[in-house]
Amino acid sequence: MNLIEKIKEKRELSYVDDALVREYIEEYFKRNPGEKEKVEAGEKKAVKKILKSVRNSLRLVYGSFLSRDYLKMDEKLDELKKKIDTGNTEDALEMHKEILRLHASTRERLSFYKDFFEEIFALTGKPSSILDIGAGLNPVAYPFMGLSDVEYNAYELNSKDAAFIQKYFDIMKIDGKAEKMDITKDVPSVRADVCFALKLVDIVDNKTVERVVRGLDVKFIAASFPTKTVSLRRMNVVRRGGFQRMLARQGLSYEKIEFENELVYVIKK
């Protein structure tokens, strides 16, 4: 039995790298050392447990925010290139919106993207360099940022998503680089004026968050929390309190900006 193939049978996880799925399987066996032999022997109960555990972990950081059309995003990027090549600015902007609708986080910001970046940059100043960790589709919101001649470095857990972002940068002729990185293991060393860490704090552990915040070589961090779940229920605020205490331990000041479904901390480093 191929565990990776079984895990990826779920449509929302079919786009995830095999290498990433393998990492989660290995982590599961490290936490549950007695299970590996049972899974390899094909014991149904053990197989069911690992499939459920790894799928749930992947959904937490990846699958639960994707639309049904996410697998079509490469096609949509090709359509965007055609609009750009023909100089059809209005249609190109609409195609950006179509791509941003493929992920819940970017879809939720469509009604206020312009204000979102204006209010952040009012506190940070307009950046000439951006670092985006756990980027998702956020770089595709570039037309709403009101920037030009910016250096943009994006890091994403899934290499297919990093390749997608790089292709987008190339199409838009943005001075950008997108790479795969697991921030639970590494911290980007690139310098930047502003780092986006949008809706990232909620899905990684507290020690990782503190290590990343401490290690980033940036002037400002824009870190955000969802204030509503995907089903539009109000979120619990416990993680925000812990986040604020961590910032206090590091002696970092911040200002908060609240939007209809997202709270942004603009942190001065």
mmCIF file of C-alpha atoms in Angstrom, residues 50-269:
data_model
loop_
_atom_site.group_PDB
_atom_site.id
_atom_site.type_symbol
_atom_site.label_atom_id
_atom_site.label_comp_id
_atom_site.label_asym_id
_atom_site.label_seq_id
_atom_site.Cartn_x
_atom_site.Cartn_y
_atom_site.Cartn_z
ATOM 1 C CA ILE A 50 -2.431 7.378 10.383
ATOM 2 C CA LEU A 51 -4.580 8.353 7.402
ATOM 3 C CA LYS A 52 -6.881 10.368 9.648
ATOM 4 C CA SER A 53 -4.050 12.004 11.621
ATOM 5 C CA VAL A 54 -1.905 13.025 8.643
ATOM 6 C CA ARG A 55 -4.880 14.241 6.613
ATOM 7 C CA ASN A 56 -6.084 16.347 9.533
ATOM 8 C CA SER A 57 -2.613 17.867 9.974
ATOM 9 C CA LEU A 58 -2.351 18.683 6.272
ATOM 10 C CA ARG A 59 -5.837 20.178 6.197
ATOM 11 C CA LEU A 60 -4.958 22.417 9.132
ATOM 12 C CA VAL A 61 -2.099 24.062 7.267
ATOM 13 C CA TYR A 62 -3.200 23.533 3.714
ATOM 14 C CA GLY A 63 -6.405 21.913 2.541
ATOM 15 C CA SER A 64 -9.311 23.424 4.456
ATOM 16 C CA PHE A 65 -8.941 26.886 2.910
ATOM 17 C CA LEU A 66 -8.945 25.860 -0.760
ATOM 18 C CA SER A 67 -11.845 26.236 -3.166
ATOM 19 C CA ARG A 68 -13.041 23.407 -5.403
ATOM 20 C CA ASP A 69 -11.359 25.108 -8.373
ATOM 21 C CA TYR A 70 -7.907 25.268 -6.767
ATOM 22 C CA LEU A 71 -6.546 22.595 -9.096
ATOM 23 C CA LYS A 72 -7.326 24.913 -12.011
ATOM 24 C CA MET A 73 -5.024 27.658 -10.789
ATOM 25 C CA ASP A 74 -2.324 26.920 -13.385
ATOM 26 C CA GLU A 75 -4.938 27.315 -16.124
ATOM 27 C CA LYS A 76 -6.023 30.619 -14.623
ATOM 28 C CA LEU A 77 -2.422 31.809 -14.509
ATOM 29 C CA ASP A 78 -2.103 31.019 -18.224
ATOM 30 C CA GLU A 79 -5.261 33.058 -18.837
ATOM 31 C CA LEU A 80 -3.773 35.935 -16.836
ATOM 32 C CA LYS A 81 -0.650 35.849 -19.014
ATOM 33 C CA LYS A 82 -2.799 36.179 -22.144
ATOM 34 C CA LYS A 83 -4.548 39.239 -20.666
ATOM 35 C CA ILE A 84 -1.196 40.791 -19.721
ATOM 36 C CA ASP A 85 0.325 40.069 -23.134
ATOM 37 C CA THR A 86 -2.597 41.740 -24.933
ATOM 38 C CA GLY A 87 -2.453 44.772 -22.629
ATOM 39 C CA ASN A 88 -5.984 44.204 -21.354
ATOM 40 C CA THR A 89 -5.526 45.805 -17.928
ATOM 41 C CA GLU A 90 -9.148 45.598 -16.788
ATOM 42 C CA ASP A 91 -9.519 41.917 -17.672
ATOM 43 C CA ALA A 92 -6.126 41.189 -16.100
ATOM 44 C CA LEU A 93 -7.332 42.675 -12.803
ATOM 45 C CA GLU A 94 -10.483 40.534 -12.955
ATOM 46 C CA MET A 95 -8.329 37.465 -13.565
ATOM 47 C CA HIS A 96 -6.280 38.379 -10.469
ATOM 48 C CA LYS A 97 -9.540 38.367 -8.505
ATOM 49 C CA GLU A 98 -10.474 34.964 -9.924
ATOM 50 C CA ILE A 99 -7.158 33.536 -8.756
ATOM 51 C CA LEU A 100 -7.504 35.142 -5.314
ATOM 52 C CA ARG A 101 -10.935 33.505 -4.949
ATOM 53 C CA LEU A 102 -9.265 30.079 -5.022
ATOM 54 C CA HIS A 103 -8.111 30.375 -1.391
ATOM 55 C CA ALA A 104 -10.335 31.331 1.540
ATOM 56 C CA SER A 105 -7.913 33.851 3.082
ATOM 57 C CA THR A 106 -7.388 35.833 -0.102
ATOM 58 C CA ARG A 107 -11.041 35.458 -1.103
ATOM 59 C CA GLU A 108 -12.139 36.988 2.215
ATOM 60 C CA ARG A 109 -9.983 40.081 1.604
ATOM 61 C CA LEU A 110 -11.318 40.844 -1.870
ATOM 62 C CA SER A 111 -13.860 43.336 -0.547
ATOM 63 C CA PHE A 112 -11.219 45.372 1.301
ATOM 64 C CA TYR A 113 -7.807 44.553 -0.235
ATOM 65 C CA LYS A 114 -7.027 48.150 -1.196
ATOM 66 C CA ASP A 115 -7.775 49.408 2.333
ATOM 67 C CA PHE A 116 -5.919 46.415 3.794
ATOM 68 C CA PHE A 117 -2.594 47.370 2.259
ATOM 69 C CA GLU A 118 -3.119 51.131 2.529
ATOM 70 C CA GLU A 119 -3.633 50.897 6.295
ATOM 71 C CA ILE A 120 -0.657 48.590 6.813
ATOM 72 C CA PHE A 121 1.659 50.747 4.698
ATOM 73 C CA ALA A 122 0.405 53.890 6.448
ATOM 74 C CA LEU A 123 2.176 52.494 9.526
ATOM 75 C CA THR A 124 5.225 50.946 7.858
ATOM 76 C CA GLY A 125 5.771 53.336 4.972
ATOM 77 C CA LYS A 126 5.657 52.011 1.421
ATOM 78 C CA PRO A 127 8.161 49.162 1.301
ATOM 79 C CA SER A 128 10.810 48.679 -1.355
ATOM 80 C CA SER A 129 11.220 45.057 -0.256
ATOM 81 C CA ILE A 130 8.700 42.495 0.984
ATOM 82 C CA LEU A 131 9.121 39.124 2.663
ATOM 83 C CA ASP A 132 6.033 36.888 2.639
ATOM 84 C CA ILE A 133 6.125 33.733 4.797
ATOM 85 C CA GLY A 134 3.432 31.110 4.438
ATOM 86 C CA ALA A 135 2.541 33.213 1.431
ATOM 87 C CA GLY A 136 -0.302 31.193 -0.058
ATOM 88 C CA LEU A 137 -1.816 33.287 -2.851
ATOM 89 C CA ASN A 138 -1.097 36.613 -1.154
ATOM 90 C CA PRO A 139 1.546 37.710 -3.718
ATOM 91 C CA VAL A 140 -1.212 37.634 -6.372
ATOM 92 C CA ALA A 141 -2.754 40.591 -4.521
ATOM 93 C CA TYR A 142 0.181 42.684 -5.781
ATOM 94 C CA PRO A 143 -2.019 44.977 -7.964
ATOM 95 C CA PHE A 144 -3.843 46.069 -4.795
ATOM 96 C CA MET A 145 -0.632 47.001 -2.965
ATOM 97 C CA GLY A 146 0.005 50.208 -4.888
ATOM 98 C CA LEU A 147 3.721 49.467 -5.184
ATOM 99 C CA SER A 148 6.318 49.626 -7.949
ATOM 100 C CA ASP A 149 9.944 48.517 -8.156
ATOM 101 C CA VAL A 150 9.593 46.272 -5.128
ATOM 102 C CA GLU A 151 11.732 43.237 -4.329
ATOM 103 C CA TYR A 152 9.405 40.421 -3.253
ATOM 104 C CA ASN A 153 10.580 37.196 -1.580
ATOM 105 C CA ALA A 154 7.880 34.617 -0.879
ATOM 106 C CA TYR A 155 8.167 31.347 1.032
ATOM 107 C CA GLU A 156 5.600 28.570 0.946
ATOM 108 C CA LEU A 157 5.412 25.120 2.524
ATOM 109 C CA ASN A 158 4.337 23.389 -0.688
ATOM 110 C CA SER A 159 6.814 23.470 -3.601
ATOM 111 C CA LYS A 160 4.003 23.444 -6.177
ATOM 112 C CA ASP A 161 2.624 26.634 -4.652
ATOM 113 C CA ALA A 162 6.100 28.186 -4.624
ATOM 114 C CA ALA A 163 6.454 27.335 -8.325
ATOM 115 C CA PHE A 164 3.056 28.909 -9.003
ATOM 116 C CA ILE A 165 4.070 32.138 -7.243
ATOM 117 C CA GLN A 166 7.369 32.224 -9.149
ATOM 118 C CA LYS A 167 5.505 31.842 -12.433
ATOM 119 C CA TYR A 168 3.226 34.696 -11.365
ATOM 120 C CA PHE A 169 6.232 36.922 -10.574
ATOM 121 C CA ASP A 170 7.697 36.147 -13.999
ATOM 122 C CA ILE A 171 4.432 36.928 -15.816
ATOM 123 C CA MET A 172 4.041 40.218 -13.952
ATOM 124 C CA LYS A 173 7.745 41.063 -14.333
ATOM 125 C CA ILE A 174 8.028 41.506 -10.569
ATOM 126 C CA ASP A 175 11.510 41.352 -9.049
ATOM 127 C CA GLY A 176 10.452 38.343 -7.036
ATOM 128 C CA LYS A 177 11.657 34.974 -5.872
ATOM 129 C CA ALA A 178 9.467 32.206 -4.471
ATOM 130 C CA GLU A 179 10.877 29.194 -2.659
ATOM 131 C CA LYS A 180 9.736 26.243 -0.603
ATOM 132 C CA MET A 181 10.456 26.609 3.109
ATOM 133 C CA ASP A 182 9.086 25.039 6.270
ATOM 134 C CA ILE A 183 9.247 27.800 8.872
ATOM 135 C CA THR A 184 8.903 25.274 11.679
ATOM 136 C CA LYS A 185 12.470 24.308 10.738
ATOM 137 C CA ASP A 186 14.002 27.396 9.118
ATOM 138 C CA VAL A 187 13.793 31.194 9.226
ATOM 139 C CA PRO A 188 14.336 33.252 6.054
ATOM 140 C CA SER A 189 17.625 35.154 6.176
ATOM 141 C CA VAL A 190 16.653 37.719 3.530
ATOM 142 C CA ARG A 191 16.341 41.348 4.667
ATOM 143 C CA ALA A 192 13.130 43.249 3.960
ATOM 144 C CA ASP A 193 11.221 46.370 4.908
ATOM 145 C CA VAL A 194 7.991 44.497 5.625
ATOM 146 C CA CYS A 195 7.287 40.845 6.345
ATOM 147 C CA PHE A 196 3.785 39.474 5.808
ATOM 148 C CA ALA A 197 2.836 36.593 8.116
ATOM 149 C CA LEU A 198 -0.868 36.546 7.334
ATOM 150 C CA LYS A 199 -3.061 34.085 9.254
ATOM 151 C CA LEU A 200 0.069 32.090 10.012
ATOM 152 C CA VAL A 201 0.398 32.442 13.787
ATOM 153 C CA ASP A 202 -2.731 30.371 14.434
ATOM 154 C CA ILE A 203 -1.442 27.294 12.618
ATOM 155 C CA VAL A 204 2.084 26.936 14.019
ATOM 156 C CA ASP A 205 3.196 26.327 17.594
ATOM 157 C CA ASN A 206 4.123 29.147 19.980
ATOM 158 C CA LYS A 207 7.834 28.281 20.107
ATOM 159 C CA THR A 208 8.066 28.447 16.314
ATOM 160 C CA VAL A 209 6.286 31.808 16.253
ATOM 161 C CA GLU A 210 8.679 33.258 18.846
ATOM 162 C CA ARG A 211 11.749 31.876 17.054
ATOM 163 C CA VAL A 212 10.601 33.232 13.685
ATOM 164 C CA VAL A 213 9.715 36.687 15.027
ATOM 165 C CA ARG A 214 13.077 36.889 16.790
ATOM 166 C CA GLY A 215 15.011 35.688 13.746
ATOM 167 C CA LEU A 216 13.477 37.825 10.990
ATOM 168 C CA ASP A 217 15.730 40.591 9.643
ATOM 169 C CA VAL A 218 12.972 43.063 8.783
ATOM 170 C CA LYS A 219 11.805 46.530 9.830
ATOM 171 C CA PHE A 220 8.152 45.591 10.304
ATOM 172 C CA ILE A 221 6.080 42.420 10.556
ATOM 173 C CA ALA A 222 2.414 42.414 9.548
ATOM 174 C CA ALA A 223 1.034 39.340 11.309
ATOM 175 C CA SER A 224 -2.660 38.604 11.261
ATOM 176 C CA PHE A 225 -5.277 36.448 12.921
ATOM 177 C CA PRO A 226 -8.673 35.494 11.526
ATOM 178 C CA THR A 227 -11.486 36.909 13.641
ATOM 179 C CA LYS A 228 -14.009 34.496 12.142
ATOM 180 C CA THR A 229 -13.796 30.841 11.167
ATOM 181 C CA VAL A 230 -14.275 29.685 7.585
ATOM 182 C CA SER A 231 -17.950 29.168 8.551
ATOM 183 C CA LEU A 232 -18.044 32.830 9.761
ATOM 184 C CA ARG A 233 -18.213 32.072 13.497
ATOM 185 C CA ARG A 234 -16.304 34.381 15.848
ATOM 186 C CA MET A 235 -12.854 33.071 16.798
ATOM 187 C CA ASN A 236 -11.475 32.387 20.249
ATOM 188 C CA VAL A 237 -8.939 35.082 21.225
ATOM 189 C CA VAL A 238 -6.670 32.975 23.467
ATOM 190 C CA ARG A 239 -3.834 32.751 20.917
ATOM 191 C CA ARG A 240 -3.780 36.520 20.506
ATOM 192 C CA GLY A 241 -3.103 37.027 24.211
ATOM 193 C CA GLY A 242 -0.166 34.636 24.077
ATOM 194 C CA PHE A 243 1.114 36.374 20.957
ATOM 195 C CA GLN A 244 0.999 39.775 22.666
ATOM 196 C CA ARG A 245 2.869 38.421 25.692
ATOM 197 C CA MET A 246 5.540 37.010 23.379
ATOM 198 C CA LEU A 247 5.948 40.424 21.719
ATOM 199 C CA ALA A 248 6.259 42.025 25.156
ATOM 200 C CA ARG A 249 8.999 39.535 26.122
ATOM 201 C CA GLN A 250 10.951 40.613 23.051
ATOM 202 C CA GLY A 251 10.359 44.303 23.781
ATOM 203 C CA LEU A 252 8.513 44.821 20.498
ATOM 204 C CA SER A 253 5.896 47.526 20.021
ATOM 205 C CA TYR A 254 2.905 47.089 17.750
ATOM 206 C CA GLU A 255 -0.298 48.641 16.509
ATOM 207 C CA LYS A 256 -3.470 46.764 15.645
ATOM 208 C CA ILE A 257 -5.723 47.200 12.622
ATOM 209 C CA GLU A 258 -9.084 45.431 12.608
ATOM 210 C CA PHE A 259 -10.892 44.514 9.421
ATOM 211 C CA GLU A 260 -14.230 42.748 9.090
ATOM 212 C CA ASN A 261 -12.764 39.246 9.457
ATOM 213 C CA GLU A 262 -9.081 39.750 10.223
ATOM 214 C CA LEU A 263 -6.968 41.414 12.906
ATOM 215 C CA VAL A 264 -3.527 42.649 11.821
ATOM 216 C CA TYR A 265 -0.642 43.335 14.203
ATOM 217 C CA VAL A 266 1.879 45.740 12.665
ATOM 218 C CA ILE A 267 5.029 45.075 14.688
ATOM 219 C CA LYS A 268 8.085 47.328 14.692
ATOM 220 C CA LYS A 269 11.376 45.438 14.972
#
